[in-house]
Amino acid sequence: MHIHMPKPPQGWRDFFGEVAVIVVGIGIALGGEEMLASWREHHQADSSLIAIKDELAQNLGRMEARVRSEQCITDRLNQIAVYIEPKPGTVPVRPKWVGRPQIWNMQTSALAAASSYGSMSLFHRPEQLAISATYVAMANFAEAEKDEQWAWADLRSITEDRRLSDVDQSDLRRALQRARYSEWILHAQAKQALDSAAALGVEPDLIDNGSRSVCIAMDTPFDEAVRQSGDPAFGEPH
């Protein structure tokens, strides 16, 4: 049996030819790996953008539901103002119920996930700007909601069985102004978010107006108002 030994390269030409084949093979392998990594990154970015748009649609739906409830909020604040400072010669009836605006939580998990994956840097610049502006408006919306709820907590004190002192009236006037300012901020931020998201082609989800708490008549007994508010499982604050 004959054993054929590999022949050494015949001169520099053959040597460099073999080296070139090896280099090209390595380059193809590395290039293929880079292409695969790039494809994975862009696939992840596409998935992240879909998740962000879904999250924005949900948040926008909640903000739009807030806008639809504004008439009840404005009417209630006007009713409270009349009670705090009644017309001369009138004795207002103490309300049994004040209620509160619905709290709408803003979700940010899809944005956080996209940031952790590094997907945000792969979005087109207009998309990045629109996403950022929309989430900023939503963060401002959530912050204004907190202040609004504290103002309404103060306003609910008018249901207590006691005479309003001058100090009470002064505190209630401030709470009323805080509530009205919060209402304005929330409307402005909702509009800002809706306008910014429009550049992404995102439409708000259809969500109902939530709790009817602030729309229930002020002469309604507390327990009945809680029942009518639509969320008796959690109840309502006094």
PDB file of N, CA and C in Angstrom, residues 95-100 149-161 213 220-226 234-238:
ATOM      1  N   PRO A  95     -72.600  68.018  51.377  1.00  0.00           N
ATOM      2  CA  PRO A  95     -72.622  66.847  50.483  1.00  0.00           C
ATOM      3  C   PRO A  95     -72.290  65.566  51.232  1.00  0.00           C
ATOM      4  N   LYS A  96     -72.855  64.495  50.762  1.00  0.00           N
ATOM      5  CA  LYS A  96     -72.548  63.173  51.327  1.00  0.00           C
ATOM      6  C   LYS A  96     -71.436  62.475  50.553  1.00  0.00           C
ATOM      7  N   TRP A  97     -71.188  62.993  49.372  1.00  0.00           N
ATOM      8  CA  TRP A  97     -70.237  62.317  48.470  1.00  0.00           C
ATOM      9  C   TRP A  97     -69.499  63.338  47.626  1.00  0.00           C
ATOM     10  N   VAL A  98     -68.193  63.142  47.450  1.00  0.00           N
ATOM     11  CA  VAL A  98     -67.382  63.972  46.559  1.00  0.00           C
ATOM     12  C   VAL A  98     -66.776  63.116  45.457  1.00  0.00           C
ATOM     13  N   GLY A  99     -66.189  61.973  45.849  1.00  0.00           N
ATOM     14  CA  GLY A  99     -65.572  61.093  44.858  1.00  0.00           C
ATOM     15  C   GLY A  99     -64.176  61.534  44.462  1.00  0.00           C
ATOM     16  N   ARG A 100     -63.736  61.032  43.342  1.00  0.00           N
ATOM     17  CA  ARG A 100     -62.379  61.335  42.849  1.00  0.00           C
ATOM     18  C   ARG A 100     -62.282  60.954  41.386  1.00  0.00           C
ATOM     19  N   GLN A 149     -54.758  63.608  43.090  1.00  0.00           N
ATOM     20  CA  GLN A 149     -55.410  62.762  44.091  1.00  0.00           C
ATOM     21  C   GLN A 149     -55.259  63.331  45.493  1.00  0.00           C
ATOM     22  N   TRP A 150     -54.120  63.940  45.793  1.00  0.00           N
ATOM     23  CA  TRP A 150     -53.951  64.580  47.094  1.00  0.00           C
ATOM     24  C   TRP A 150     -54.891  65.776  47.237  1.00  0.00           C
ATOM     25  N   ALA A 151     -55.057  66.532  46.171  1.00  0.00           N
ATOM     26  CA  ALA A 151     -55.979  67.682  46.211  1.00  0.00           C
ATOM     27  C   ALA A 151     -57.406  67.215  46.467  1.00  0.00           C
ATOM     28  N   TRP A 152     -57.802  66.149  45.801  1.00  0.00           N
ATOM     29  CA  TRP A 152     -59.160  65.631  45.979  1.00  0.00           C
ATOM     30  C   TRP A 152     -59.348  65.013  47.362  1.00  0.00           C
ATOM     31  N   ALA A 153     -58.281  64.478  47.939  1.00  0.00           N
ATOM     32  CA  ALA A 153     -58.368  63.967  49.315  1.00  0.00           C
ATOM     33  C   ALA A 153     -58.724  65.102  50.269  1.00  0.00           C
ATOM     34  N   ASP A 154     -58.132  66.282  50.038  1.00  0.00           N
ATOM     35  CA  ASP A 154     -58.477  67.453  50.863  1.00  0.00           C
ATOM     36  C   ASP A 154     -59.915  67.898  50.603  1.00  0.00           C
ATOM     37  N   LEU A 155     -60.330  67.869  49.357  1.00  0.00           N
ATOM     38  CA  LEU A 155     -61.680  68.323  49.014  1.00  0.00           C
ATOM     39  C   LEU A 155     -62.754  67.417  49.620  1.00  0.00           C
ATOM     40  N   ARG A 156     -62.453  66.145  49.778  1.00  0.00           N
ATOM     41  CA  ARG A 156     -63.443  65.226  50.354  1.00  0.00           C
ATOM     42  C   ARG A 156     -63.751  65.525  51.819  1.00  0.00           C
ATOM     43  N   SER A 157     -62.939  66.373  52.439  1.00  0.00           N
ATOM     44  CA  SER A 157     -63.186  66.707  53.843  1.00  0.00           C
ATOM     45  C   SER A 157     -64.478  67.498  54.040  1.00  0.00           C
ATOM     46  N   ILE A 158     -65.052  68.026  52.970  1.00  0.00           N
ATOM     47  CA  ILE A 158     -66.295  68.789  53.116  1.00  0.00           C
ATOM     48  C   ILE A 158     -67.475  67.889  53.488  1.00  0.00           C
ATOM     49  N   THR A 159     -67.295  66.579  53.369  1.00  0.00           N
ATOM     50  CA  THR A 159     -68.377  65.671  53.751  1.00  0.00           C
ATOM     51  C   THR A 159     -68.391  65.422  55.267  1.00  0.00           C
ATOM     52  N   GLU A 160     -67.362  65.875  55.975  1.00  0.00           N
ATOM     53  CA  GLU A 160     -67.301  65.671  57.420  1.00  0.00           C
ATOM     54  C   GLU A 160     -68.356  66.516  58.121  1.00  0.00           C
ATOM     55  N   ASP A 161     -68.898  65.972  59.183  1.00  0.00           N
ATOM     56  CA  ASP A 161     -70.004  66.631  59.907  1.00  0.00           C
ATOM     57  C   ASP A 161     -69.455  67.683  60.878  1.00  0.00           C
ATOM     58  N   SER A 213     -66.911  57.383  39.898  1.00  0.00           N
ATOM     59  CA  SER A 213     -66.871  58.030  41.203  1.00  0.00           C
ATOM     60  C   SER A 213     -67.173  59.524  41.156  1.00  0.00           C
ATOM     61  N   THR A 220     -75.646  61.496  47.212  1.00  0.00           N
ATOM     62  CA  THR A 220     -75.720  60.033  47.288  1.00  0.00           C
ATOM     63  C   THR A 220     -75.025  59.540  48.554  1.00  0.00           C
ATOM     64  N   PRO A 221     -75.656  58.689  49.351  1.00  0.00           N
ATOM     65  CA  PRO A 221     -74.986  58.120  50.521  1.00  0.00           C
ATOM     66  C   PRO A 221     -73.710  57.379  50.132  1.00  0.00           C
ATOM     67  N   PHE A 222     -72.745  57.374  51.039  1.00  0.00           N
ATOM     68  CA  PHE A 222     -71.417  56.835  50.729  1.00  0.00           C
ATOM     69  C   PHE A 222     -71.477  55.410  50.197  1.00  0.00           C
ATOM     70  N   ASP A 223     -72.134  54.500  50.908  1.00  0.00           N
ATOM     71  CA  ASP A 223     -72.161  53.097  50.497  1.00  0.00           C
ATOM     72  C   ASP A 223     -72.794  52.918  49.119  1.00  0.00           C
ATOM     73  N   GLU A 224     -73.838  53.687  48.846  1.00  0.00           N
ATOM     74  CA  GLU A 224     -74.489  53.606  47.545  1.00  0.00           C
ATOM     75  C   GLU A 224     -73.583  54.160  46.454  1.00  0.00           C
ATOM     76  N   ALA A 225     -72.868  55.224  46.772  1.00  0.00           N
ATOM     77  CA  ALA A 225     -71.940  55.815  45.797  1.00  0.00           C
ATOM     78  C   ALA A 225     -70.813  54.848  45.460  1.00  0.00           C
ATOM     79  N   VAL A 226     -70.331  54.134  46.463  1.00  0.00           N
ATOM     80  CA  VAL A 226     -69.290  53.135  46.222  1.00  0.00           C
ATOM     81  C   VAL A 226     -69.824  52.056  45.276  1.00  0.00           C
ATOM     82  N   PHE A 234     -62.530  47.251  45.595  1.00  0.00           N
ATOM     83  CA  PHE A 234     -61.498  48.064  46.243  1.00  0.00           C
ATOM     84  C   PHE A 234     -62.103  49.183  47.081  1.00  0.00           C
ATOM     85  N   GLY A 235     -63.363  49.476  46.878  1.00  0.00           N
ATOM     86  CA  GLY A 235     -63.991  50.545  47.643  1.00  0.00           C
ATOM     87  C   GLY A 235     -63.531  51.921  47.193  1.00  0.00           C
ATOM     88  N   GLU A 236     -63.831  52.919  48.004  1.00  0.00           N
ATOM     89  CA  GLU A 236     -63.465  54.295  47.692  1.00  0.00           C
ATOM     90  C   GLU A 236     -62.972  54.969  48.978  1.00  0.00           C
ATOM     91  N   PRO A 237     -62.029  55.896  48.878  1.00  0.00           N
ATOM     92  CA  PRO A 237     -61.544  56.587  50.068  1.00  0.00           C
ATOM     93  C   PRO A 237     -62.585  57.562  50.612  1.00  0.00           C
ATOM     94  N   HIS A 238     -62.593  57.733  51.922  1.00  0.00           N
ATOM     95  CA  HIS A 238     -63.501  58.703  52.531  1.00  0.00           C
ATOM     96  C   HIS A 238     -62.940  60.112  52.346  1.00  0.00           C
TER      97      HIS A 238
END
